[in-house]
XYZ file of C-alpha atoms in Angstrom:
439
model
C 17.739 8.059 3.832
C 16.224 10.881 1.749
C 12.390 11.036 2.560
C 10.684 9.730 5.976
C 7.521 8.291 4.910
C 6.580 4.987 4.573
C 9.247 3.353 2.661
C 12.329 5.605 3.954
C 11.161 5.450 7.218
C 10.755 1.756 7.138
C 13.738 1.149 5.754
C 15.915 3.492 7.889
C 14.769 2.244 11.290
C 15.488 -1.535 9.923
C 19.192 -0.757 8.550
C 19.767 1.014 12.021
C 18.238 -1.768 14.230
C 20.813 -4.478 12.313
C 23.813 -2.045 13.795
C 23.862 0.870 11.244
C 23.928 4.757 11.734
C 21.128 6.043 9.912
C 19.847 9.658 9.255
C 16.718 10.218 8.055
C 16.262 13.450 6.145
C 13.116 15.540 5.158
C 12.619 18.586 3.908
C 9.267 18.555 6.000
C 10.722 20.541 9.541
C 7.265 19.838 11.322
C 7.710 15.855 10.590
C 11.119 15.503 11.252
C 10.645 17.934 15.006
C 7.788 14.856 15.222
C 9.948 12.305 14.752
C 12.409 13.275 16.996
C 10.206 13.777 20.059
C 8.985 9.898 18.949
C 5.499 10.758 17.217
C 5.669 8.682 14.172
C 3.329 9.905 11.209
C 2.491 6.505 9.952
C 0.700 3.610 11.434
C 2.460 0.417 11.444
C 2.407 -2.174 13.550
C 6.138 -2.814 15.540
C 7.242 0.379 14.273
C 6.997 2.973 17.023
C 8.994 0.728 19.484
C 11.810 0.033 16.610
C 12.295 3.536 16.209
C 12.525 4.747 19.811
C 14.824 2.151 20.667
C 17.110 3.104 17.584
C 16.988 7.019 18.789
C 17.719 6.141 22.401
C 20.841 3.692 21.050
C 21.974 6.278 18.712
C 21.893 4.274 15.784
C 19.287 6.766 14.333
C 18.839 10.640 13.811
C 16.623 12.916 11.973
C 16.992 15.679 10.098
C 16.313 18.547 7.023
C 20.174 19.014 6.665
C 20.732 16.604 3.855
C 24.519 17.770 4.068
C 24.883 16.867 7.929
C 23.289 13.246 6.849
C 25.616 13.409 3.682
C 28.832 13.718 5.327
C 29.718 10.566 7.019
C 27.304 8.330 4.726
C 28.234 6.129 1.897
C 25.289 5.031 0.934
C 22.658 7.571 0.189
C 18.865 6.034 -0.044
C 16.198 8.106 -2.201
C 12.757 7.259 -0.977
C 10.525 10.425 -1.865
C 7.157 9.961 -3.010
C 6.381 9.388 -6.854
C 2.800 10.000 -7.218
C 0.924 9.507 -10.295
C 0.293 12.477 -12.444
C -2.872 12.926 -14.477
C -1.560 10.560 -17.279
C -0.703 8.156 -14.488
C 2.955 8.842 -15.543
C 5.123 8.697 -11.953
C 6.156 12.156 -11.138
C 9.704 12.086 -10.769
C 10.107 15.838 -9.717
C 10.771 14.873 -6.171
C 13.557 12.255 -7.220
C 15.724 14.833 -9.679
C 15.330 17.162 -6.810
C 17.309 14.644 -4.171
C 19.246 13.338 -6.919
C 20.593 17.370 -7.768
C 20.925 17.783 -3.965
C 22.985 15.033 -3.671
C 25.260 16.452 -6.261
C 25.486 20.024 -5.059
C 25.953 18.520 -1.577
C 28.240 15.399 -1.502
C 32.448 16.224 -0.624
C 33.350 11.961 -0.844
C 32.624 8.964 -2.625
C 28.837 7.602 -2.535
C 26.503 4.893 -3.788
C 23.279 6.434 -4.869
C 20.634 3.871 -3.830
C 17.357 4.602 -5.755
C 14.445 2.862 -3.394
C 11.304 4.612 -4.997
C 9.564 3.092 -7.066
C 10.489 4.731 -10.671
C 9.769 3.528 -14.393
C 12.753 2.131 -16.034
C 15.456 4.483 -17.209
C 15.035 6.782 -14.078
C 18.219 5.511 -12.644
C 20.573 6.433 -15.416
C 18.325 9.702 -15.291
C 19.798 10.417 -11.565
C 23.108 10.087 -12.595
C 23.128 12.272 -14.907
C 21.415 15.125 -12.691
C 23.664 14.329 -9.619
C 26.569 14.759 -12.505
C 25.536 18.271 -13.489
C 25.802 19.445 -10.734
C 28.623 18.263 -9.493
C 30.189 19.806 -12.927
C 28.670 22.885 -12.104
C 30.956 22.655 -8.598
C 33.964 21.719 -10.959
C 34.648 19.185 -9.013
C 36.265 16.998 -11.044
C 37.671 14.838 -7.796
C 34.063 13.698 -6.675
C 32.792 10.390 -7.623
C 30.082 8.315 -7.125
C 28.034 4.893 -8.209
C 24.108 4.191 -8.660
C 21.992 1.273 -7.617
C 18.339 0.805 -8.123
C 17.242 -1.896 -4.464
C 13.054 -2.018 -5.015
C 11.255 -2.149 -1.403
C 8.877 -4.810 -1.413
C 6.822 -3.856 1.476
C 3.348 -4.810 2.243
C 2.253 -2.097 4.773
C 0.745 -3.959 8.250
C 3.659 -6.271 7.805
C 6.197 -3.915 6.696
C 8.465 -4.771 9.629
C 8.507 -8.372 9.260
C 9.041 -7.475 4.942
C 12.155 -6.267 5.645
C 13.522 -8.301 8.737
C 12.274 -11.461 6.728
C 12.305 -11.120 2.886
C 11.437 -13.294 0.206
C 14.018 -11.576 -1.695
C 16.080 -8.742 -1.782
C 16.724 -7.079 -5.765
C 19.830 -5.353 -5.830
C 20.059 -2.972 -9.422
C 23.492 -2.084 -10.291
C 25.937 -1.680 -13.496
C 29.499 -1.851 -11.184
C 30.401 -5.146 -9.009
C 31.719 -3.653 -6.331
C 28.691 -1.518 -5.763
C 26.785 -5.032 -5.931
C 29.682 -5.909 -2.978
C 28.776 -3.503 -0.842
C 25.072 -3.606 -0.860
C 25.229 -7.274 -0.665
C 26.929 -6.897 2.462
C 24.483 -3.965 3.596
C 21.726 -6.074 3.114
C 23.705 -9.914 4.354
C 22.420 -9.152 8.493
C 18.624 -9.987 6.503
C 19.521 -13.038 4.885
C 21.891 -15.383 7.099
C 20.656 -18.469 6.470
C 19.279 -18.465 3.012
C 20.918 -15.929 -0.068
C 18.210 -14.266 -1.071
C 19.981 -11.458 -2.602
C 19.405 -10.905 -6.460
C 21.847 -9.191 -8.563
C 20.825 -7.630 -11.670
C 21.064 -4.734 -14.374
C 19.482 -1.798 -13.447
C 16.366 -1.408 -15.794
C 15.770 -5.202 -15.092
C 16.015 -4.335 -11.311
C 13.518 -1.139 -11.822
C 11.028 -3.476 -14.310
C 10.929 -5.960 -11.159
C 9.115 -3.944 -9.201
C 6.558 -2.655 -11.429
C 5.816 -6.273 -13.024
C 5.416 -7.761 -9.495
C 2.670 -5.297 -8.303
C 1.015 -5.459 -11.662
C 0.653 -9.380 -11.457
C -0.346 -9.094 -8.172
C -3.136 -6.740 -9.177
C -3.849 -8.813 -12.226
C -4.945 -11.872 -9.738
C -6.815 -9.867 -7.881
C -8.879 -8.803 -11.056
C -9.099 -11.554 -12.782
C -10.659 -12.870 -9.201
C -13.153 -10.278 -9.244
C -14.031 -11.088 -12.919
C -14.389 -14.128 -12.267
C -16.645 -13.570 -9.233
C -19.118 -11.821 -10.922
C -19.422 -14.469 -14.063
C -19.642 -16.976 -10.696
C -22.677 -14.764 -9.533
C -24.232 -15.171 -13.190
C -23.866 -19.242 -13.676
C -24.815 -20.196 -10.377
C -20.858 -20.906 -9.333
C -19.398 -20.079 -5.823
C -16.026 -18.462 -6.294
C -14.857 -19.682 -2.659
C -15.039 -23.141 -4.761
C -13.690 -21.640 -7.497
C -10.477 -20.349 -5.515
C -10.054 -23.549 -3.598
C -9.793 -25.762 -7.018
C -7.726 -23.364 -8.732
C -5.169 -22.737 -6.302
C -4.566 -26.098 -5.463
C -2.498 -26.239 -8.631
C 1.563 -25.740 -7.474
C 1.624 -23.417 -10.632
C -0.997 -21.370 -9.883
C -0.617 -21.535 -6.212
C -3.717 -19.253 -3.221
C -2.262 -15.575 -2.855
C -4.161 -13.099 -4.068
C -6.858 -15.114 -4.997
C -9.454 -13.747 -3.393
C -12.525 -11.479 -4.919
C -13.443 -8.177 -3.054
C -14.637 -4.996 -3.684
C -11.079 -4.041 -5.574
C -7.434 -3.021 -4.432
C -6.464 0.631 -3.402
C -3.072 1.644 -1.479
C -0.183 3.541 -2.568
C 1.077 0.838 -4.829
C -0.802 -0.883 -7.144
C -3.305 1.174 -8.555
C 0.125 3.973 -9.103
C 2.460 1.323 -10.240
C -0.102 0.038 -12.703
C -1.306 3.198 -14.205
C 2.902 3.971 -14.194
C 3.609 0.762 -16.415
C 0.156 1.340 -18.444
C 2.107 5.030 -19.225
C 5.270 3.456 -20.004
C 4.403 1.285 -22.172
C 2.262 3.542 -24.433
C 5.686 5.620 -24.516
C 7.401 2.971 -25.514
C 5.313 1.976 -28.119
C 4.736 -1.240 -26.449
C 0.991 -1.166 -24.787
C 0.099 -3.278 -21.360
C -3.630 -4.337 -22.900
C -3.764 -6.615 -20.010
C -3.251 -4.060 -17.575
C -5.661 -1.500 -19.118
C -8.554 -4.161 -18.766
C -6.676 -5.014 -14.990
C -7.141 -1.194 -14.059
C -10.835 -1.162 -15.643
C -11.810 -4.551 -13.778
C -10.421 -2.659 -10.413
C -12.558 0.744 -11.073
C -16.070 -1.208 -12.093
C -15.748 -3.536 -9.003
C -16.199 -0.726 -7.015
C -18.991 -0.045 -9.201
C -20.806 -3.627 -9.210
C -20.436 -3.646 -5.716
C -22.321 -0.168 -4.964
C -25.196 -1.350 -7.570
C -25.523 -4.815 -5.130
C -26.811 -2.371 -2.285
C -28.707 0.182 -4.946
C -30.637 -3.894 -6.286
C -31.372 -4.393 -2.680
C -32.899 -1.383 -1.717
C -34.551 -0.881 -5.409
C -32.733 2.401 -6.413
C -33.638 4.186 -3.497
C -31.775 4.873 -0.184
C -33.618 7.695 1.092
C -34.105 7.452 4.364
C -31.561 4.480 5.153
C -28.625 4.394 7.842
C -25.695 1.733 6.282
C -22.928 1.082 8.549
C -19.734 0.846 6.699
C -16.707 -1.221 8.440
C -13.545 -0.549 6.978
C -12.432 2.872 5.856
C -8.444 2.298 5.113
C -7.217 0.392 1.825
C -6.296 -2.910 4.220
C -5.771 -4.335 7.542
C -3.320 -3.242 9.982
C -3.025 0.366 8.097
C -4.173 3.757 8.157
C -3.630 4.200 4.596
C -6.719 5.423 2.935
C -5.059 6.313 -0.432
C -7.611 4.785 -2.999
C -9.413 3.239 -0.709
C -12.922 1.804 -1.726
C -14.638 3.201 1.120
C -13.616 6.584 -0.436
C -15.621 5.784 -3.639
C -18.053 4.022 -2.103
C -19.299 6.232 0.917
C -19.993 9.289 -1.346
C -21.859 7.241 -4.020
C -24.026 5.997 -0.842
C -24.677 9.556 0.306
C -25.667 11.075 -2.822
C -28.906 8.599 -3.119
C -29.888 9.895 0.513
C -28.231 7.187 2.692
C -26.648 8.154 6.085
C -23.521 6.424 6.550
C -22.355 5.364 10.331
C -18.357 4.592 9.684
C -15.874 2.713 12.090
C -11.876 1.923 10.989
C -9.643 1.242 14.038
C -6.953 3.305 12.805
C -7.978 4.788 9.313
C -10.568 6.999 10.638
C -8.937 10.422 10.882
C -7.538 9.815 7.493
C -10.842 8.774 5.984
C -12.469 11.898 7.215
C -9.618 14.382 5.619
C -10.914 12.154 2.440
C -14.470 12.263 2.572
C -17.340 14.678 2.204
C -18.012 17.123 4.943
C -21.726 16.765 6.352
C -23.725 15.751 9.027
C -24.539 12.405 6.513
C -21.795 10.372 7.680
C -21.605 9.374 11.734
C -17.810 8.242 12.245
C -18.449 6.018 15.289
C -15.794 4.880 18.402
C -16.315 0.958 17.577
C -17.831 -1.208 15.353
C -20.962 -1.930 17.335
C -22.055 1.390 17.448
C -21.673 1.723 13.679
C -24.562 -0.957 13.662
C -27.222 0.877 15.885
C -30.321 1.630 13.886
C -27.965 0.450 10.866
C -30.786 -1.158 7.412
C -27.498 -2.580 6.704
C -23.831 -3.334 6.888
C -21.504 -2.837 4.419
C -18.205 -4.250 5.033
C -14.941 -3.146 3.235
C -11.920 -3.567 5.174
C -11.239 -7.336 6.312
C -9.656 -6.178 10.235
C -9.692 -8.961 12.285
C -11.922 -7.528 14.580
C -14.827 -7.686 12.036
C -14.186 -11.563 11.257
C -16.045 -13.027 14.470
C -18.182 -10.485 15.168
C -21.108 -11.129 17.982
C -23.723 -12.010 15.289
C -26.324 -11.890 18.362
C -25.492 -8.473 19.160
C -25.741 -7.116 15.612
C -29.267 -8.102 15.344
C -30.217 -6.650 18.007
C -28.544 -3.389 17.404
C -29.281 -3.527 13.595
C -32.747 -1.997 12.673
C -32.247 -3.691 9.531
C -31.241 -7.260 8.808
C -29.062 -7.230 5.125
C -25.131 -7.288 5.337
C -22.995 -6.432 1.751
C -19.955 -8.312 2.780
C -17.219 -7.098 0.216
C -14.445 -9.167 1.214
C -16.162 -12.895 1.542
C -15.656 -12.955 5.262
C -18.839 -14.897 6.159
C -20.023 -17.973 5.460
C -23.283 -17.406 3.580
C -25.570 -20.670 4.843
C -24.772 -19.560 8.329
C -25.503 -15.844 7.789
C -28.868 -17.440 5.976
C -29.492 -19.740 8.855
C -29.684 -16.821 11.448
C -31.500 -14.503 10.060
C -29.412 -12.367 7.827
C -30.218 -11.125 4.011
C -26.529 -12.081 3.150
C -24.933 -10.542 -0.191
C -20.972 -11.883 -0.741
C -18.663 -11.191 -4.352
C -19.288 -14.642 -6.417
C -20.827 -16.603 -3.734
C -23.880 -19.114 -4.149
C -25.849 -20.759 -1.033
C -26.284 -23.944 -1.615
């Protein structure tokens, strides 16, 4: 497994815990020394415990000596980042870079398994550098296959993703590659074939056009939330009505203040670029990406409204620094737009995340403005108002009571529709949802 973070490490600890010998390799020294004296650099639930047991059994090793890993291996994973560049093309430099170790490295037979996410074509593209340099060795005797398997993680749940998946997309030209990753993969799937066979650009398409739809529910939602917020609608109604239709169906159907992570807003800006080189433009996905940067937006102008332009002078607690639950993934986070927006009309910010929070403040502006407190509660003391970004489950039955007594204030900006607004009403609170109407 070339690449330990998220999705290589992820996916190396759950091969090796179904009976396989995995090494995970990094060119990152201080990481890997990490990872081998059990500090893992990600948080994700069920992880830590998976891994140690997998060291201890054997099953798993770490290192930076991709030839050590290569030796014994026949399938060889890349999972290296492929961050956006300023185009919001996918910088492949760290794939081609595995992809022409591989080929200066490798003595045997292998299956090149591409797991990052990469725009369609990519696959063929490793081939051909893991085949230059193998020329370059004139080693005419070496051989080797390609495969493009997407990871269809949702981080918080990542575990459970790839123990229990929907469905498992294996990308290959060669049937007896497809063989041999079906029975790879088989240990995930025993009772149900959920193992997808496909051509490779088909396989790499996949991914992209699943994240994108996913992100086009989600704004559409938020769209549709703030026409709700004109007409008088409630888009909890809204929701409920709509996906109660078996075509339509209730995931990702629900307004907030936009999505963030490592995935969709880089996979979407990655298919936006591909199709303009193509000749072949996503429309629907340049208004998706818009929809997802003004949310932000219309959500920051709800507390500006409130407080008529002015926050001079006001504390806002913020709950909710990382992109979601259950991560401390802050990568395009809202609280990273929204926090600095708040501080440069003269709020002070009191922030709380449960796991995000030393991520957050690598992110966010350095000054004496923002008060990164040890709990939620104390986020609220002396607070105007409450701003809540991140849905942890912590945050969903809070002590109502409490707040108001700790709150100086009495307004709470609830950007993920976590309260009911009649009750908030009923006990005292100035109560400000995405699409909602009290009734």
């Amino acid at each position: 497994m070339i690449g330990t973070g998220y999705v290589g490490l992820v996916t190396g600890t759950c091969l090796a815990e179904v009976g396989n010998h995995v090494w995970c390799v990094d060119v990152d020294q201080r990481k890997i020394e990490k990872l081998q004296n059990g500090e893992i650099p990600i948080y994700e639930p069920g992880l830590e415990d998976i891994v140690a047991r997998n060291v201890k059994q054997g099953r798993l090793q770490f290192t930076t000596d991709l030839k050590e890993a290569l030796d014994d291996s026949l399938f060889v994973f890349i999972a290296v980042g492929t961050p956006p560049g300023e185009d919001g093309s996918a910088d492949l430099s760290y794939v081609f870079n595995a992809a022409k170790q591989i080929g200066a490295s490798m003595e045997n037979y292998k299956i090149v398994v591409a797991k990052s996410t990469i725009p369609v074509g990519t696959t063929e593209k490793i081939a051909g550098h893991i085949s230059q340099e193998i020329a370059s060795r004139d080693r005419k005797d070496l051989d080797f296959d390609v495969a493009f398997c997407p990871e269809f993680l949702k981080e918080g749940s990542a575990i459970d993703d790839f123990m229990k998946p929907d469905r498992i997309v294996v990308g290959t030209q060669n049937s007896r590659t497809a063989e041999l990753l079906k029975e790879l993969f088989s240990p995930f799937c025993m009772r149900e074939n959920r193992i997808i066979s496909m051509s490779i650009p088909s396989a790499e398409l996949t991914k992209y056009a699943s994240n994108s739809m996913l992100a086009t529910r989600i704004s559409f939602m938020n769209q549709l939330a703030r026409f709700c917020e004109k007409v008088g609608a409630d888009i909890d109604q809204v929701r409920h009505g709509m996906g109660s239709d078996s075509r339509i169906g209730s995931a990702f159907l629900y307004p907030g203040v936009g999505y963030g992570g490592s995935c969709f807003p880089k996979d979407v800006k990655a298919l936006i670029h591909s199709g303009i080189e193509n000749q072949s433009p996503m429309t629907l996905l340049e208004s998706v990406e818009e929809i997802n940067k003004t949310q932000r937006e219309w959500f920051y102008q709800k507390v500006l409204n409130h407080y008529d332009g002015d926050l001079t002078g006001k504390t806002l607690a913020v709950w909710g620094l990382s992109f979601k639950p259950n991560t401390d993934d802050v990568r395009e986070a809202p609280a990273l737009d929204i926090i600095p927006w708040l501080l440069e009309k003269g709020a002070t910010v009191r922030a709380y995340d449960p796991v995000g929070q030393e991520n957050a403040k690598a992110e966010l502006p350095k000054t004496d403005s923002i008060i990164y407190c040890e709990d939620n509660y104390q986020a609220l003391e002396n607070a105007d108002g409450l701003l809540l970004l991140t849905e942890w489950l912590p945050f969903r039955r809070p002590e109502f009571d409490r707040m108001k007594e700790l709150m100086a204030g009495d307004v709470i900006f609830d950007g993920r529709n976590q309260y009911n607004p009649e009750q908030m009403n009923a006990m005292g609170f100035v109560y400000h949802g995405i699409g909602r109407c009290v009734l």
